[in-house]
CSV table of C-alpha atoms in Angstrom, one decimal:
chain,number,residue,atom,x,y,z
A,137,ARG,CA,-24.5,5.3,71.0
A,138,VAL,CA,-26.0,5.6,67.6
A,139,PRO,CA,-25.4,8.9,65.7
A,140,ALA,CA,-28.4,10.9,64.6
A,141,PRO,CA,-29.6,10.1,61.0
A,142,ASN,CA,-28.2,13.4,59.6
A,143,ALA,CA,-24.8,13.0,61.4
A,144,ARG,CA,-24.5,9.4,60.2
A,145,ALA,CA,-25.3,10.4,56.6
A,146,GLU,CA,-22.8,13.2,56.7
A,147,ALA,CA,-20.1,10.9,58.1
A,148,GLU,CA,-20.8,8.3,55.4
A,149,SER,CA,-20.8,11.0,52.7
A,150,TRP,CA,-17.5,12.3,54.0
A,151,ALA,CA,-15.9,8.9,53.9
A,152,VAL,CA,-17.1,8.2,50.4
A,153,ASP,CA,-15.9,11.6,49.2
A,154,ARG,CA,-12.4,10.9,50.7
A,155,ALA,CA,-12.2,7.4,49.3
A,156,VAL,CA,-13.1,8.3,45.8
A,157,SER,CA,-10.6,11.2,45.7
A,158,LEU,CA,-7.7,8.6,45.9
A,159,PRO,CA,-6.0,8.0,42.5
A,160,GLU,CA,-5.9,4.3,43.2
A,161,VAL,CA,-9.7,4.1,43.2
A,162,TRP,CA,-9.8,5.7,39.8
A,163,GLY,CA,-7.3,3.2,38.5
A,164,LEU,CA,-9.7,0.4,39.6
A,165,VAL,CA,-12.7,2.3,38.1
A,166,ALA,CA,-10.9,2.7,34.8
A,167,ALA,CA,-9.8,-0.9,34.8
A,168,CYS,CA,-13.3,-2.2,35.4
A,169,ARG,CA,-15.5,0.4,33.7
A,170,GLY,CA,-13.0,2.1,31.3
A,171,LEU,CA,-12.4,5.8,31.0
A,172,VAL,CA,-16.1,6.5,30.2
A,173,GLY,CA,-17.0,4.9,33.5
A,174,ALA,CA,-14.6,7.1,35.3
A,175,TRP,CA,-16.0,10.2,33.7
A,176,GLN,CA,-19.6,9.1,34.5
A,177,LEU,CA,-18.7,8.6,38.2
A,178,LEU,CA,-16.9,12.0,38.1
A,179,GLY,CA,-20.2,13.7,37.4
A,180,VAL,CA,-21.9,12.4,40.6
A,181,CYS,CA,-19.0,12.7,43.1
A,182,ARG,CA,-17.9,16.2,44.1
A,183,ALA,CA,-14.6,15.3,45.8
A,184,ALA,CA,-13.8,12.8,43.1
A,185,ARG,CA,-12.8,15.4,40.6
A,186,THR,CA,-9.4,15.8,42.2
A,187,GLY,CA,-8.7,12.1,42.2
A,188,VAL,CA,-9.9,11.4,38.6
A,189,LYS,CA,-8.0,14.3,37.1
A,190,GLU,CA,-4.8,13.3,38.9
A,191,PHE,CA,-5.2,9.7,37.7
A,192,LEU,CA,-6.1,10.7,34.1
A,193,GLY,CA,-3.2,13.1,34.0
A,194,THR,CA,-0.8,10.1,34.5
A,195,LEU,CA,-2.1,8.4,31.4
A,196,PRO,CA,-0.7,8.9,27.9
A,197,ARG,CA,-2.7,11.0,25.4
A,198,LEU,CA,-5.1,9.6,22.9
A,199,VAL,CA,-3.4,10.5,19.6
A,200,VAL,CA,-5.2,10.9,16.2
A,201,SER,CA,-2.9,11.3,13.1
A,202,GLY,CA,-3.4,11.8,9.4
A,203,GLY,CA,-6.5,10.9,7.6
A,204,TYR,CA,-8.3,12.6,4.7
A,205,THR,CA,-10.9,15.3,4.2
A,206,GLU,CA,-14.4,14.6,3.2
A,207,ASP,CA,-14.5,17.6,0.9
A,208,GLY,CA,-12.0,16.0,-1.5
A,209,GLY,CA,-9.0,18.0,-0.2
A,210,GLY,CA,-6.9,14.9,0.1
A,211,THR,CA,-4.8,13.4,2.8
A,212,VAL,CA,-3.8,15.4,5.9
A,213,SER,CA,-0.7,15.5,8.0
A,214,GLU,CA,-2.2,16.9,11.2
A,215,VAL,CA,-1.7,15.1,14.5
A,216,TRP,CA,-3.8,15.8,17.6
A,217,GLY,CA,-3.5,14.6,21.2
A,218,LEU,CA,-6.3,14.4,23.7
A,219,ASP,CA,-5.3,15.3,27.2
A,220,LEU,CA,-7.5,12.9,29.2
A,221,ALA,CA,-7.3,15.0,32.4
A,222,THR,CA,-8.7,18.1,30.8
A,223,MET,CA,-10.5,16.5,27.9
A,224,ARG,CA,-9.0,19.1,25.5
A,225,TRP,CA,-7.4,18.5,22.1
A,226,GLU,CA,-3.9,19.9,21.6
A,227,ALA,CA,-2.1,20.2,18.2
A,228,MET,CA,1.1,18.1,18.0
A,229,PRO,CA,3.9,18.2,15.4
A,230,ALA,CA,2.6,17.3,11.9
A,231,LEU,CA,3.5,14.2,10.0
A,232,LEU,CA,6.3,14.5,7.4
A,233,CYS,CA,4.1,12.6,4.9
A,234,ALA,CA,0.4,13.3,4.8
A,235,ARG,CA,-1.3,9.9,4.8
A,236,GLN,CA,-4.5,7.9,5.4
A,237,ASP,CA,-5.3,4.3,6.2
A,238,HIS,CA,-2.0,4.0,8.1
A,239,ALA,CA,-1.0,2.1,11.3
A,240,CYS,CA,-0.1,4.1,14.4
A,241,CYS,CA,1.1,3.0,17.8
A,242,ALA,CA,3.0,4.1,20.9
A,243,VAL,CA,6.3,2.3,21.5
A,244,ARG,CA,8.3,3.2,24.6
A,245,GLY,CA,6.9,6.7,24.8
A,246,ALA,CA,7.3,7.5,21.1
A,247,VAL,CA,4.5,7.7,18.5
A,248,VAL,CA,5.3,5.5,15.4
A,249,VAL,CA,3.3,5.9,12.1
A,250,LEU,CA,3.7,3.1,9.5
A,251,GLY,CA,2.7,2.8,5.9
A,252,GLY,CA,-0.7,4.0,4.7
A,253,ALA,CA,-1.8,5.6,1.5
A,254,ALA,CA,0.0,8.8,0.6
A,255,VAL,CA,0.1,11.2,-2.4
A,256,GLY,CA,3.4,12.2,-4.0
A,257,ASP,CA,6.5,10.1,-4.7
A,258,GLY,CA,6.0,10.7,-8.5
A,259,LYS,CA,2.4,9.4,-8.4
A,260,PRO,CA,-0.7,11.4,-9.6
A,261,LYS,CA,-1.6,14.1,-7.2
A,262,PHE,CA,-5.3,13.1,-6.8
A,263,PHE,CA,-4.7,9.5,-5.9
A,264,ALA,CA,-3.2,8.1,-2.7
A,265,HIS,CA,-1.0,5.1,-3.2
A,266,PRO,CA,0.3,2.6,-0.6
A,267,THR,CA,3.6,3.7,1.0
A,268,SER,CA,6.3,2.0,3.0
A,269,ARG,CA,7.4,5.2,4.8
A,270,VAL,CA,7.8,5.1,8.6
A,271,GLU,CA,7.9,8.1,11.0
A,272,MET,CA,8.5,8.5,14.7
A,273,LEU,CA,7.9,11.3,17.2
A,274,SER,CA,9.9,10.7,20.3
A,275,LYS,CA,8.8,12.0,23.7
A,276,GLY,CA,9.9,15.6,24.1
A,277,GLU,CA,11.0,16.1,20.5
A,278,GLY,CA,9.8,18.9,18.3
A,279,GLY,CA,8.9,16.9,15.2
A,280,PHE,CA,8.6,13.5,13.5
A,281,VAL,CA,11.7,11.9,12.0
A,282,GLU,CA,11.9,9.6,9.0
A,283,LEU,CA,12.9,6.0,9.8
A,284,PRO,CA,14.0,3.3,7.3
A,285,PRO,CA,11.1,2.1,5.1
A,286,LEU,CA,9.1,-1.1,6.0
A,287,SER,CA,11.0,-4.2,5.0
A,288,CYS,CA,7.7,-5.8,3.9
A,289,GLY,CA,7.1,-3.0,1.3
A,290,ALA,CA,4.2,-0.6,1.0
A,291,ILE,CA,1.1,-1.4,3.1
A,292,PHE,CA,-2.2,0.3,4.0
A,293,GLY,CA,-5.2,-0.6,6.2
A,294,ALA,CA,-2.9,-2.5,8.7
A,295,ALA,CA,-3.0,-2.6,12.5
A,296,ALA,CA,0.1,-2.2,14.6
A,297,ILE,CA,0.9,-3.8,18.0
A,298,ALA,CA,3.8,-2.6,20.1
A,299,VAL,CA,6.0,-5.2,21.7
A,300,ASP,CA,8.1,-3.7,24.5
A,301,GLU,CA,9.8,-6.9,25.5
A,302,SER,CA,12.1,-7.0,22.5
A,303,GLN,CA,15.9,-6.8,22.6
A,304,SER,CA,15.8,-3.5,20.6
A,305,ALA,CA,16.4,-0.3,22.5
A,306,LEU,CA,13.6,1.3,20.5
A,307,GLY,CA,11.1,-1.5,20.9
A,308,GLN,CA,9.4,-3.6,18.2
A,309,VAL,CA,6.2,-3.3,16.2
A,310,LEU,CA,4.1,-6.1,14.7
A,311,LEU,CA,1.9,-5.4,11.7
């Protein structure tokens, strides 16, 4: 017996809605199409909203730290995290040293900020100079802590790559 066209369409729609509400599906979508693809698919699948929000809630935040103001106000120490499930920015603890052009990465659940250009340290107030300062915000902590300075000296404009397979309990960062 072949179901009526409306019943068949409803059954197929029900199956699709249930399948796309599974977090595993969203993991595959994000792997193949990225987070933008997941959000695009979310707009056309009613039942998918539960699955995608659950999946995105398992991901770490997108973190934006430091920088400078366009109006000449100088470097900033603000840190913001984007909750990927709600797509809302939330303020995080501020950097100890306002800086721009720094490297930032996540290492074993902690946010690490390295080098950059900062004001202070006996330098003229209006000019940012390279720094070797390093800060870390551990998961669940209320603020950044100062770490030993970079052994390579002051740097800015670098990129950081976290290496979790090192022997160090805190991980390793390559610049």
